[in-house]
Structure formats: structure tokens, C-alpha cells
CSV table of C-alpha atoms in Angstrom, one decimal:
chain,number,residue,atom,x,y,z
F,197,UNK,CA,131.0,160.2,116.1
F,198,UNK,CA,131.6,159.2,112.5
F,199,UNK,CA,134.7,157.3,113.8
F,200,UNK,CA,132.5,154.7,115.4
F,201,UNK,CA,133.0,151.5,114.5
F,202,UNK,CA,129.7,150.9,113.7
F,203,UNK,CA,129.1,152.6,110.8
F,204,UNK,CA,127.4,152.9,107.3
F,205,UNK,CA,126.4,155.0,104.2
F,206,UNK,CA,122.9,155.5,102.7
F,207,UNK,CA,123.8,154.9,98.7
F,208,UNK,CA,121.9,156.8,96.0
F,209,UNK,CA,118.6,154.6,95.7
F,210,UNK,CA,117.8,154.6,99.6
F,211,UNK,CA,116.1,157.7,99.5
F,212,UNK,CA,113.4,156.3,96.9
F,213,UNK,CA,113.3,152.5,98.1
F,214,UNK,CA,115.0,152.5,101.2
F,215,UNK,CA,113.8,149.2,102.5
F,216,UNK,CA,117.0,147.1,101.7
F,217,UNK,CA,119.1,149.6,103.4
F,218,UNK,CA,116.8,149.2,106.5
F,219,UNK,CA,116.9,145.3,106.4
F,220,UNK,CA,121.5,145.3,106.1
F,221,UNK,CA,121.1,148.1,109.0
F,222,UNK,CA,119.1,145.5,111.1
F,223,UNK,CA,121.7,143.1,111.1
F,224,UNK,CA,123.9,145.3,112.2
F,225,UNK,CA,122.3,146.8,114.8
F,226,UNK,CA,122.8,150.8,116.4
F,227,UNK,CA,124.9,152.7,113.2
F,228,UNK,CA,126.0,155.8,112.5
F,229,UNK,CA,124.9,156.9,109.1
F,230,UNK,CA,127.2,159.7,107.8
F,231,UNK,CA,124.2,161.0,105.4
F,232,UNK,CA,121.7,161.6,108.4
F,233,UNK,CA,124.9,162.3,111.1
F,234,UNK,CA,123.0,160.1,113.4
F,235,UNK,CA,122.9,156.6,115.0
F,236,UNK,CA,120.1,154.8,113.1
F,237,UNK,CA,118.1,152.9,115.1
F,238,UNK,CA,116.4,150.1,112.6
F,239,UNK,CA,115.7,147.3,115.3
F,240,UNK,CA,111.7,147.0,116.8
F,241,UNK,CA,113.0,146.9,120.1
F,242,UNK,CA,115.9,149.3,120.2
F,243,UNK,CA,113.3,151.9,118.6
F,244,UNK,CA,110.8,150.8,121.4
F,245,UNK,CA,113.5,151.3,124.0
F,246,UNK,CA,114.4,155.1,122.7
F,247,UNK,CA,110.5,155.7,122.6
F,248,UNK,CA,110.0,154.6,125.8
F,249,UNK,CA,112.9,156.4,127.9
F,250,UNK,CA,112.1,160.1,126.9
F,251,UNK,CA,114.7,160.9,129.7
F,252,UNK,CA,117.7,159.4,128.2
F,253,UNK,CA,116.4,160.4,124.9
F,254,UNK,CA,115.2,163.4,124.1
F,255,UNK,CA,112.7,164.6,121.6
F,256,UNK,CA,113.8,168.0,121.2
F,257,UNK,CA,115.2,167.9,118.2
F,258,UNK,CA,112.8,165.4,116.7
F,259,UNK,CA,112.5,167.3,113.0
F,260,UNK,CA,116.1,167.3,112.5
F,261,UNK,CA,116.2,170.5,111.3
F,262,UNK,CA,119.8,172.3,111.4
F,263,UNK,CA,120.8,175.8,113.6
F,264,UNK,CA,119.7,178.4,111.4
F,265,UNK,CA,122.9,180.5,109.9
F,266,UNK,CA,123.7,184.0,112.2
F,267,UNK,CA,121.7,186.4,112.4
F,268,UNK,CA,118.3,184.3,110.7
F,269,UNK,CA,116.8,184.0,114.4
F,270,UNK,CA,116.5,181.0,116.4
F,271,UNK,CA,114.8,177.7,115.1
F,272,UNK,CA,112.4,177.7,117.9
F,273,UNK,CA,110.6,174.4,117.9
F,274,UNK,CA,110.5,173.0,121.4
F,275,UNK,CA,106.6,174.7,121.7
F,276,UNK,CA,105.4,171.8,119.2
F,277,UNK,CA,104.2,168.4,121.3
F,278,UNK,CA,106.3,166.6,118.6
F,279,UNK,CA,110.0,168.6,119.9
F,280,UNK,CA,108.9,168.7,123.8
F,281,UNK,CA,109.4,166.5,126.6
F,282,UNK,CA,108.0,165.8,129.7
F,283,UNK,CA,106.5,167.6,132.1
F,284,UNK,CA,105.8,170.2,129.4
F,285,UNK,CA,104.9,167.7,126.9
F,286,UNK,CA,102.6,165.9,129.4
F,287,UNK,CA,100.7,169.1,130.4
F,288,UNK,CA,99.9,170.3,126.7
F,289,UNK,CA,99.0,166.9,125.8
F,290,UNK,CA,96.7,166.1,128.3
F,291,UNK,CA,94.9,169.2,127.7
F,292,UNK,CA,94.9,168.6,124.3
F,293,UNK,CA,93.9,164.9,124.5
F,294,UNK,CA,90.6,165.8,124.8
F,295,UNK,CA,90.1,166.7,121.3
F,296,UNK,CA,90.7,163.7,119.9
F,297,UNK,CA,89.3,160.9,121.4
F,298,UNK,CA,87.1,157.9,119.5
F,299,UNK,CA,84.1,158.9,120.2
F,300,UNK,CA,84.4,163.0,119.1
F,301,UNK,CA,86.1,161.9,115.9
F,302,UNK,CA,83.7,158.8,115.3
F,303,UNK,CA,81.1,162.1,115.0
F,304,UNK,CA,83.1,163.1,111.8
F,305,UNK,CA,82.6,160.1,109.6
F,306,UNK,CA,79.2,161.0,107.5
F,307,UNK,CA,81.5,163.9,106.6
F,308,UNK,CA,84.2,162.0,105.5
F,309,UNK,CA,82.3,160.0,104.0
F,310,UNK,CA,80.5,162.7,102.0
F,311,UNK,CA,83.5,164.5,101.2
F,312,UNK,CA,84.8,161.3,99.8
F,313,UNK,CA,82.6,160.5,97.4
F,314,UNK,CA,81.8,163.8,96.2
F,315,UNK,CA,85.7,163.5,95.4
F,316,UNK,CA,85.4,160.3,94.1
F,317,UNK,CA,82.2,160.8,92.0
F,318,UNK,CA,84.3,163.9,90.5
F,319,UNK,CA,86.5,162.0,88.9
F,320,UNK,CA,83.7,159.7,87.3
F,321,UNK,CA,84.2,159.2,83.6
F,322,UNK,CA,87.9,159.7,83.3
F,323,UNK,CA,90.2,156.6,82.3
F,324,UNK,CA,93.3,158.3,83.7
F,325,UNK,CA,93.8,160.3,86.9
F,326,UNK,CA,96.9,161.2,89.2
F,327,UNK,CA,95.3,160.3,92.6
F,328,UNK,CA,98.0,162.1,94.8
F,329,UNK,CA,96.7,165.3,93.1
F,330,UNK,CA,92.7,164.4,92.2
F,331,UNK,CA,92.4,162.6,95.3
F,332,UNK,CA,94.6,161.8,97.8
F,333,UNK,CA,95.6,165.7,99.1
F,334,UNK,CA,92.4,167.0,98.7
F,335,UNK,CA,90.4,164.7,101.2
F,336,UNK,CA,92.6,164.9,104.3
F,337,UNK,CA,92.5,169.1,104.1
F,338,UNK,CA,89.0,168.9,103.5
F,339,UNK,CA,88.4,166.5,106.3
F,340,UNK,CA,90.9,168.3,109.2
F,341,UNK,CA,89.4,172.0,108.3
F,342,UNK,CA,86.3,170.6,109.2
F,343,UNK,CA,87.1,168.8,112.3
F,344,UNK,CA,89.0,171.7,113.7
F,345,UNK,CA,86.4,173.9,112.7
F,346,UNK,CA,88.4,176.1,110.1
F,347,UNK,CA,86.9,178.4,107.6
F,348,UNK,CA,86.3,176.3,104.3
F,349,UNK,CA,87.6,179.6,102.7
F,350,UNK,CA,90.9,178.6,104.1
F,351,UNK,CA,91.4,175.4,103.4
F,352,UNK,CA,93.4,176.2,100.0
F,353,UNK,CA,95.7,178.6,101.9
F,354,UNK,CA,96.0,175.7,104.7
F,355,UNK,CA,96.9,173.1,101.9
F,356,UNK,CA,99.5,176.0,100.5
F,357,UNK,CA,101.4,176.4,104.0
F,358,UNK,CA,100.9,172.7,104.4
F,359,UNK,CA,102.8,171.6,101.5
F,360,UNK,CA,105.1,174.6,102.1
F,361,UNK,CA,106.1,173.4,105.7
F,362,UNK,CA,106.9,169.9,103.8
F,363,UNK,CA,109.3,171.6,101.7
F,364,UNK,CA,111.5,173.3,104.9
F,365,UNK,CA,111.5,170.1,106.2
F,366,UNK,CA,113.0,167.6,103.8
F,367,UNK,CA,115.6,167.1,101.0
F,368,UNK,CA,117.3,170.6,102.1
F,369,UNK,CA,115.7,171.2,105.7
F,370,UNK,CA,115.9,174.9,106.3
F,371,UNK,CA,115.1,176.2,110.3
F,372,UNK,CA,113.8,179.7,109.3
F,373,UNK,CA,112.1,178.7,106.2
F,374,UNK,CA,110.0,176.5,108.8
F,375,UNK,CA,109.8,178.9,110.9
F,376,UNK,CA,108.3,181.8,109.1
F,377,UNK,CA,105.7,179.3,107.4
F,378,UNK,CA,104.4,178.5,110.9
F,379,UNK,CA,104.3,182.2,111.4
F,380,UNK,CA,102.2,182.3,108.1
F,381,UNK,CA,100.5,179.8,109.6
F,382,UNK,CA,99.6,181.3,112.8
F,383,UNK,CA,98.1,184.6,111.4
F,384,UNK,CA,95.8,182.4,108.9
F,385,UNK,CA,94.9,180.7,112.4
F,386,UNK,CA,94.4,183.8,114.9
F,387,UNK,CA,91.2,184.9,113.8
F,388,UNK,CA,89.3,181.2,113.9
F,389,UNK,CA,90.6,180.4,117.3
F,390,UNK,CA,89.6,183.8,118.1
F,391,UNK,CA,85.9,183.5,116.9
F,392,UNK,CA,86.0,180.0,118.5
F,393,UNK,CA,87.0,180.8,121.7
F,394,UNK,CA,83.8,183.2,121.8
F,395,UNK,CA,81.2,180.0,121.3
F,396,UNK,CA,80.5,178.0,124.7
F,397,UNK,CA,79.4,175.1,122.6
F,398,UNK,CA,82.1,173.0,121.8
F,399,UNK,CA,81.1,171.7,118.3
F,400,UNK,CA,84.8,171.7,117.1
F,401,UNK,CA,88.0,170.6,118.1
F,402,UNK,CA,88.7,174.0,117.5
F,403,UNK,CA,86.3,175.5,120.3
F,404,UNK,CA,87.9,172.6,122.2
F,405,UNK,CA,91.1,173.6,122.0
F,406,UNK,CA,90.4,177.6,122.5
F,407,UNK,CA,88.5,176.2,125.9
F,408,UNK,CA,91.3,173.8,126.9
F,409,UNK,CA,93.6,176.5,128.8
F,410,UNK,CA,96.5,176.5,126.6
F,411,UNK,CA,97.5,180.5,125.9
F,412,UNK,CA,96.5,181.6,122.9
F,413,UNK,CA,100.1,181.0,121.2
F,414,UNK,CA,100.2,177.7,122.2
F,415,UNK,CA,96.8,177.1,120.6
F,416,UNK,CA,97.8,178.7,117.3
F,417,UNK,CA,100.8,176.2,117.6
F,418,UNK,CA,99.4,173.1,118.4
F,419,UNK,CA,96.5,173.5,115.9
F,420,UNK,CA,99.0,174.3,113.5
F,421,UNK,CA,100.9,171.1,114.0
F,422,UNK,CA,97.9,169.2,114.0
F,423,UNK,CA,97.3,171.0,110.4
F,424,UNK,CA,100.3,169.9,108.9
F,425,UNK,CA,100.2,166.5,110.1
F,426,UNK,CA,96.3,165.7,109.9
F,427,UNK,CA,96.7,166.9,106.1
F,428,UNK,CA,100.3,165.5,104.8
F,429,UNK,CA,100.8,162.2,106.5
F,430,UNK,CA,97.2,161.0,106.0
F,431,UNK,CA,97.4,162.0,102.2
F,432,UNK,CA,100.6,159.3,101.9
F,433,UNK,CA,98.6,156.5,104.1
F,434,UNK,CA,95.5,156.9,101.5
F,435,UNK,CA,98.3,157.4,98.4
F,436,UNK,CA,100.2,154.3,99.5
F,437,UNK,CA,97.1,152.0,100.3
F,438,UNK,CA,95.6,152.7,96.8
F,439,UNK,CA,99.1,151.8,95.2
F,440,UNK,CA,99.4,148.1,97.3
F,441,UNK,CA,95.5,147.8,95.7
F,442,UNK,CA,96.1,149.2,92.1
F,443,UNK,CA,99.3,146.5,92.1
F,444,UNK,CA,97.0,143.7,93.3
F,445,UNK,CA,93.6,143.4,91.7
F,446,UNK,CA,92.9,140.1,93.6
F,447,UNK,CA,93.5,141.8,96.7
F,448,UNK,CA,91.3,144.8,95.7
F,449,UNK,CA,88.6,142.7,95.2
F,450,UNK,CA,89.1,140.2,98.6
F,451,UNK,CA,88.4,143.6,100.0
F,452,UNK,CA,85.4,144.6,98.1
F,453,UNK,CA,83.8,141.1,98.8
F,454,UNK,CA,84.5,141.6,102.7
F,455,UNK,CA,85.0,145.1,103.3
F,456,UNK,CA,85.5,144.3,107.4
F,457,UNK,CA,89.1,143.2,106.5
F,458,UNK,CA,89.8,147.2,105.5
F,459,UNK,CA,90.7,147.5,108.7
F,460,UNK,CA,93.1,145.1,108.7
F,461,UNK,CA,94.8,145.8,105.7
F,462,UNK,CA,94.9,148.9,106.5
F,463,UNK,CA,97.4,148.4,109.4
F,464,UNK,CA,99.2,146.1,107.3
F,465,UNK,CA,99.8,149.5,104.8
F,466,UNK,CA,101.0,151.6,107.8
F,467,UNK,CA,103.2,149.1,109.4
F,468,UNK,CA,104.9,148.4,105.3
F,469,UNK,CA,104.9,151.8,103.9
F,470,UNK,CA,104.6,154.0,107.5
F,471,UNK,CA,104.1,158.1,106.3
F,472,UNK,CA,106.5,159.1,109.2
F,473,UNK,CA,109.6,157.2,108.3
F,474,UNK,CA,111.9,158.3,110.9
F,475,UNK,CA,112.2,161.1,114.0
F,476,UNK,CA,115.1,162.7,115.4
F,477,UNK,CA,116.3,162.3,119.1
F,478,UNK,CA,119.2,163.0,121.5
F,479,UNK,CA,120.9,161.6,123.8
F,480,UNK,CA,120.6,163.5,126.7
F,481,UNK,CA,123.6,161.3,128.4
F,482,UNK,CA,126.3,158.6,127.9
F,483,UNK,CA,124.0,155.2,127.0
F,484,UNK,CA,124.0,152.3,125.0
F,485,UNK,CA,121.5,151.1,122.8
F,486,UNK,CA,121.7,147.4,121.5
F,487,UNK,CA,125.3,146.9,122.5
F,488,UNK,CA,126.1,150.5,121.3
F,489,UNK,CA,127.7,153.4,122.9
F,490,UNK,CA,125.6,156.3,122.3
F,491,UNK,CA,127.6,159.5,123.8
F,492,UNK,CA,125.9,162.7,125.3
F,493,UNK,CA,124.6,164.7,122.9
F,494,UNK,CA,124.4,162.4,119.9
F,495,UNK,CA,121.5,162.3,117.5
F,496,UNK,CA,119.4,159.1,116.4
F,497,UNK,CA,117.3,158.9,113.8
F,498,UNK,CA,114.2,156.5,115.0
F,499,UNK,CA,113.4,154.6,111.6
F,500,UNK,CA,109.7,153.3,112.1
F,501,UNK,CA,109.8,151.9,108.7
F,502,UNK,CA,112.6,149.8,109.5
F,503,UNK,CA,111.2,148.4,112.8
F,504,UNK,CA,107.6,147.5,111.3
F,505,UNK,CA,109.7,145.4,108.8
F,506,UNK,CA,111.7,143.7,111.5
F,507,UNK,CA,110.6,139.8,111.4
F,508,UNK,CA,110.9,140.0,115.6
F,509,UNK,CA,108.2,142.6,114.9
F,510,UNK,CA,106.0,140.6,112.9
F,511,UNK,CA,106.2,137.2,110.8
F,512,UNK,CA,106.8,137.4,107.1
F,513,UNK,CA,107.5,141.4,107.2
F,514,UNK,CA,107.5,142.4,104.1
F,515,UNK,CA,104.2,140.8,103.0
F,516,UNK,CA,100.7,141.8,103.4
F,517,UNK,CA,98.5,139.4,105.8
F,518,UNK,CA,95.3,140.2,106.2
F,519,UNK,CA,94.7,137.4,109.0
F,520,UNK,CA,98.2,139.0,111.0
F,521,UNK,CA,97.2,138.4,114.6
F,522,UNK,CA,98.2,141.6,116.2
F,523,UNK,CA,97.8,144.1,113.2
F,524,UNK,CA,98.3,147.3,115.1
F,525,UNK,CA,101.4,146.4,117.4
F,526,UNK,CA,103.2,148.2,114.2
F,527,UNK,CA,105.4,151.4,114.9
F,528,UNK,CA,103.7,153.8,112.1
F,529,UNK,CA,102.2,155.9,115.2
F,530,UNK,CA,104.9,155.4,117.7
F,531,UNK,CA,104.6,154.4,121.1
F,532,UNK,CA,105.0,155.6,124.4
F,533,UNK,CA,104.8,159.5,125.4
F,534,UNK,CA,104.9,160.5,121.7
F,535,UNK,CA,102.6,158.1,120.4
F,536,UNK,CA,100.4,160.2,117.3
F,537,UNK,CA,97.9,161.5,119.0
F,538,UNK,CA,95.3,161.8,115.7
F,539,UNK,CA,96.0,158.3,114.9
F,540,UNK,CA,92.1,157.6,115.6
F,541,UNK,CA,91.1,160.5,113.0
F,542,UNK,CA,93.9,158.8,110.3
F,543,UNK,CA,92.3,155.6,111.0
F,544,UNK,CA,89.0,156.3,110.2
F,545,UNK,CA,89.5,158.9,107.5
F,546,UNK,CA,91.8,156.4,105.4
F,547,UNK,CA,89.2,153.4,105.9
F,548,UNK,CA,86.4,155.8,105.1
F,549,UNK,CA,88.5,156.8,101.6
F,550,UNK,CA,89.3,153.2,100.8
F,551,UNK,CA,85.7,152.3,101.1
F,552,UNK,CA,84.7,154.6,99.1
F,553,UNK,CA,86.8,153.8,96.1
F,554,UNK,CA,86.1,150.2,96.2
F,555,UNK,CA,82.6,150.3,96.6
F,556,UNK,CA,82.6,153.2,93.7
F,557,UNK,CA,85.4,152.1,91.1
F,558,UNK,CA,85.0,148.6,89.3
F,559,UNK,CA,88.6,148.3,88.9
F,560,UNK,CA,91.8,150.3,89.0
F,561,UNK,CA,95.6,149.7,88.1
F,562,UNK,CA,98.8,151.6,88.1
F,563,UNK,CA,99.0,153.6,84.4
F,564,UNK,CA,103.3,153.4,84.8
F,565,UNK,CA,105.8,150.4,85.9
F,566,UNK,CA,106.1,150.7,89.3
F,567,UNK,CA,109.6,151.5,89.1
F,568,UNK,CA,108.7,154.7,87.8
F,569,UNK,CA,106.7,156.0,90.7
F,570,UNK,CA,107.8,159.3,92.3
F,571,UNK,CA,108.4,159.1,95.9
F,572,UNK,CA,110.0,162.0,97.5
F,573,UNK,CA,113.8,161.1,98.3
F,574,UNK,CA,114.0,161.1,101.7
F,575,UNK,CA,114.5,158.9,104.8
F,576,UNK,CA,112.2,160.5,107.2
F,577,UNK,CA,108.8,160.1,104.9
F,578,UNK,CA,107.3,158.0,102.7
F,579,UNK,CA,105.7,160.6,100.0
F,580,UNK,CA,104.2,159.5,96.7
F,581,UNK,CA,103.8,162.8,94.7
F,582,UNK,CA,101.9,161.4,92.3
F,583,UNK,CA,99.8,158.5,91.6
F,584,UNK,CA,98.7,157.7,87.9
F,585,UNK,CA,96.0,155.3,87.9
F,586,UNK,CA,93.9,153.7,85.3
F,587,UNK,CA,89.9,153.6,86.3
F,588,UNK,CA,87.6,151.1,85.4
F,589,UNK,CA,84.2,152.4,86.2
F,590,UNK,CA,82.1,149.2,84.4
């Protein structure tokens, strides 16, 4: 494949700022990256296209994880709803579905509320914080333990395997790595869904989940996943909101004025700085995708920060417009079969945060040049691992 015409190379800054790379691979269309060793799909509708035809392309290698080395054990991920496909996808989802929808999580928000400004009010007096660590990774564990319905005991040990899943996944992805932290995972799990699955009140999405008919190993999984992403990805949304505020004061304070356009803006900061910034898929058979031939077998990485910053997808795509006309028709959750299925619980938990901090904290600015922000390198997620702010609290 890397003898297609159509072909490109990341460069050593893409990792940290990759949105220039993303705008030259739009022009270009479909293109083999040699970094990735994928087709990257950078286009709104190409990326729409793969999302939408989970025959031609498959999601079963979605992580991009590589075949563990002989004799490691298999990198078995197809039991996660993010590497199935239909029909198996469909069933677990459906009875997982459930769970999750607006009016069980809408329950949830005096709690994130509360947890927020406990957090918040913690940090009260201090003119310097990192708000990845004070902040930002503390909510969303403290927030999806209690939804599920896990032991507050565990929520450090879930924020540990959390954060140690993130690792086997980027920079050096490593299958069994992965693997055995899910396992680690799993027996943290067992003995909640276990004591859930003993109360006929479901209070929890954990009793739900235990009552859905999924076997017990495919509850431990799919609470696991939701774990993992419920924590990670809604830590970057929060982190990467509070950076577009701390850079613009006048924004910050738009906000605070008329706190009804949060909602907006916050769409605006998932379509420009989306925490998933790419998945994995195959191709399942010979295709083309925007004029390109896409052999069997061939991988594409599905960049969702690319597409959200494609002009067809929205006018002026690199700016933040808080009177955009169809804020959420951005790609941050996906679409189709695979579309995120706690986007409802991100929503509200990140709007709850924001809320919080501008209603608490006068004022707030980044304590370093934005240039010297530390974002994870990687093309798959957008990950600030720290966030020094300045607080203004009078």
C-alpha cells in the first residue's frame, strides 16, 4: 500500500498540533500516511461514508493496536462495542442502551454538580494550579463511579488502570499490555457487578447492566470500556474547554453573563479540539473512498478532528461561533452504528464543570505561552497532560 500514489508523511510537530497536517490532507483527499500505515480519511463526508457502511468497513480493529509478538496470547478485542460489528454490535448495544439515556443520566446532575464544586472550592486560595491534575481527571472518575454504581473505595484504583489503559494504547501501542490491564480491570470489577446483580432496584447503571442479559464477562467488559472512556475522554473535553476560556478572557466572561450559550460553546470545543482524534477501520473488500482505491484488507484511520475542521462541515472551521446554526452536526462522537454512546453523560458532566468554574473563579489565564502546553503526541487523541492556570478569585 505505501506505493499508492496518494501518499504522505506526518512530520515531527503533527503529533502535538496536528491541525495543519489535517487541513494539506483535505486537499488531497483519501492518503496513505506511512507513520499510521493507513489511508487517512480527513474529509467530513468520506469519514461519514466509512461510518456509515460498517459492512465495507469494518470496526474491528478500531484501537489500532498491533498482533502481539508469539507466544504473548492473542490481542482479543472484538468483545468491546468500540471493535465489534453488527449483528453482535447491535445486540450488546441495544441491551446496553438502556443505561444511558437523557433522562437516567439527567438524574446525575446535583451530583456532578456537588462533586464539582467541592473540587473547585478545593482549590480556593491558590494563585497557581495544574487543572489537568487538580481538576480536570479527578471529576470525570468521581462522576462515572457514581453513575455506574462503583465503590468510592475504588475509584483511585479505577483512575490507576484508567490512565494505565491510556498508556497501551498510544505513542508505543502494546496488545498484551492492554490486555492484562483490562484483566486488572475486570477483577476490580467482578465483585460490584456481583453485589449489583443481587439488588432488584435498578438505582445504577451498574444494576442496569447486571439486569440487562449480557453474561457476566461481557458485563465486566463493557463496564470496563465505559470506565476508560467515561473517565479519559471527558477529562480532555473539560481540559480543552478551560484552555479556549483561559486564552480568551472576553469569551470567558460572554459566558458568565449568559451562561445558556455553554452549551453551545461547548460543541464548538468538541467539534475544534475532539478527545477522540481518530479510529481505526478495515476494509473488509476492494472499495474506493473519495476517488480512492482502498484494497481488501487495508486500514483507515478515521480523523474526526480533521472532518470537524472541514469548511463543507461548518463555515469558518477553525473559529469558535457561538451563534453556529447546527452546533452538534460535528464528528467528536461519531455517527452512525458507532456513535458514543455516553455522549449525553459527557455533555452534561463537561457543561456542569464549566459552570461551575465560571460562576466560582473571577478570572483565569494560562500561567505558560501556549506554545509550551503538553499535549500528548499522538494522532488518535487530543490529551493535555497538564494545564497551568493562574486564578483570580476577587
Amino acid at each position: 500500500m505505501s506505493s499508492h500514489d496518494t501518499t504522505a508523511t506526518v512530520g515531527p510537530e503533527a503529533p502535538h498540533c496536528p491541525y495543519p497536517l489535517y487541513a494539506r490532507l483535505r486537499t488531497r483527499g483519501v492518503t496513505f500516511v506511512e507513520e499510521v500505515n493507513a489511508f487517512m480519511v480527513t474529509r467530513a463526508e468520506d469519514i461519514d461514508t466509512v461510518l456509515r457502511d460498517v459492512e465495507t468497513f469494518s470496526s474491528c480493529d478500531a484501537l489500532g493496536l498491533p498482533p502481539p509478538e508469539p507466544g504473548n496470547g492473542p490481542a482479543e478485542t472484538g468483545f468491546y462495542l468500540v471493535t465489534s460489528d453488527p449483528p453482535e454490535h447491535s445486540r450488546r448495544r441495544r441491551l446496553a442502551h438502556r443505561a444511558f439515556t437523557s433522562g437516567r443520566i439527567a438524574r446525575f446532575e446535583p451530583q456532578m454538580r456537588a462533586m464539582s464544586v467541592e473540587l473547585i472550592e478545593g482549590l480556593r486560595g491558590r494563585a497557581e494550579v495544574d487543572f489537568v491534575a487538580d481538576f480536570a481527571v479527578k471529576l470525570p472518575i468521581a462522576v462515572i463511579s457514581t453513575v455506574l454504581g462503583v465503590p468510592e473505595a475504588d475509584t483511585a484504583a479505577m483512575r490507576r488502570l484508567s490512565e494505565k489503559v491510556l498508556s497501551f494504547l498510544n505513542e508505543a501501542p502494546d496488545p498484551v499490555g492492554f490486555m492484562r490491564a483490562c484483566e486488572e480491570f475486570g477483577a476490580l470489577l467482578a465483585p460490584a457487578l456481583e453485589a449489583a446483580a443481587g439488588v432488584e432496584q435498578e438505582s445504577t447503571i451498574l444494576h442496569t447492566i447486571a439486569a440487562s442479559g449480557l453474561d457476566a464477562q461481557d458485563a465486566t467488559r463493557f463496564v470496563i470500556e465505559l470506565l476508560f472512556a467515561g473517565n479519559v475522554t471527558t477529562a480532555d473535553v473539560i481540559s480543552s474547554s478551560t484552555r479556549m476560556l483561559a486564552e480568551d478572557p472576553r469569551l470567558a466572561d460572554r459566558l458568565r453573563q449568559d451562561p445558556s450559550r455553554l452549551t453551545t460553546f461547548l460543541e464548538e470545543s468538541l467539534r475544534l479540539e475532539s478527545p477522540v482524534q481518530g479510529l481505526y477501520r478495515t476494509a473488509t473488500r476492494d472499495t474506493e473512498l473519495g476517488g480512492t482505491p482502498i484494497p481488501a484488507g487495508a486500514r483507515l484511520l478515521v480523523s474526526f478532528g480533521a472532518g470537524n475542521r472541514d469548511p463543507k462541515l461548518a463555515e469558518r472551521p477553525d473559529e469558535i461561533d457561538l451563534d453556529r446554526v447546527s452546533p452538534h452536526s460535528h464528528l467528536a462522537f461519531g455517527r452512525g452504528e458507532h456513535t458514543c454512546l455516553g455522549h449525553a453523560l459527557a455533555r452534561l458532566e463537561a457543561r456542569t464543570a464549566l459552570e461551575v468554574l465560571l460562576g466560582t473563579v473571577r478570572r483565569f489565564e494560562l500561567a505558560v505561552p501556549p506554545d509550551q502546553l503538553d499535549y500528548q503526541p499522538d494522532l488518535h487523541a487530543r490529551h493535555l497532560r497538564s494545564l497551568p492556570l493562574r486564578l483570580y478569585w476577587s
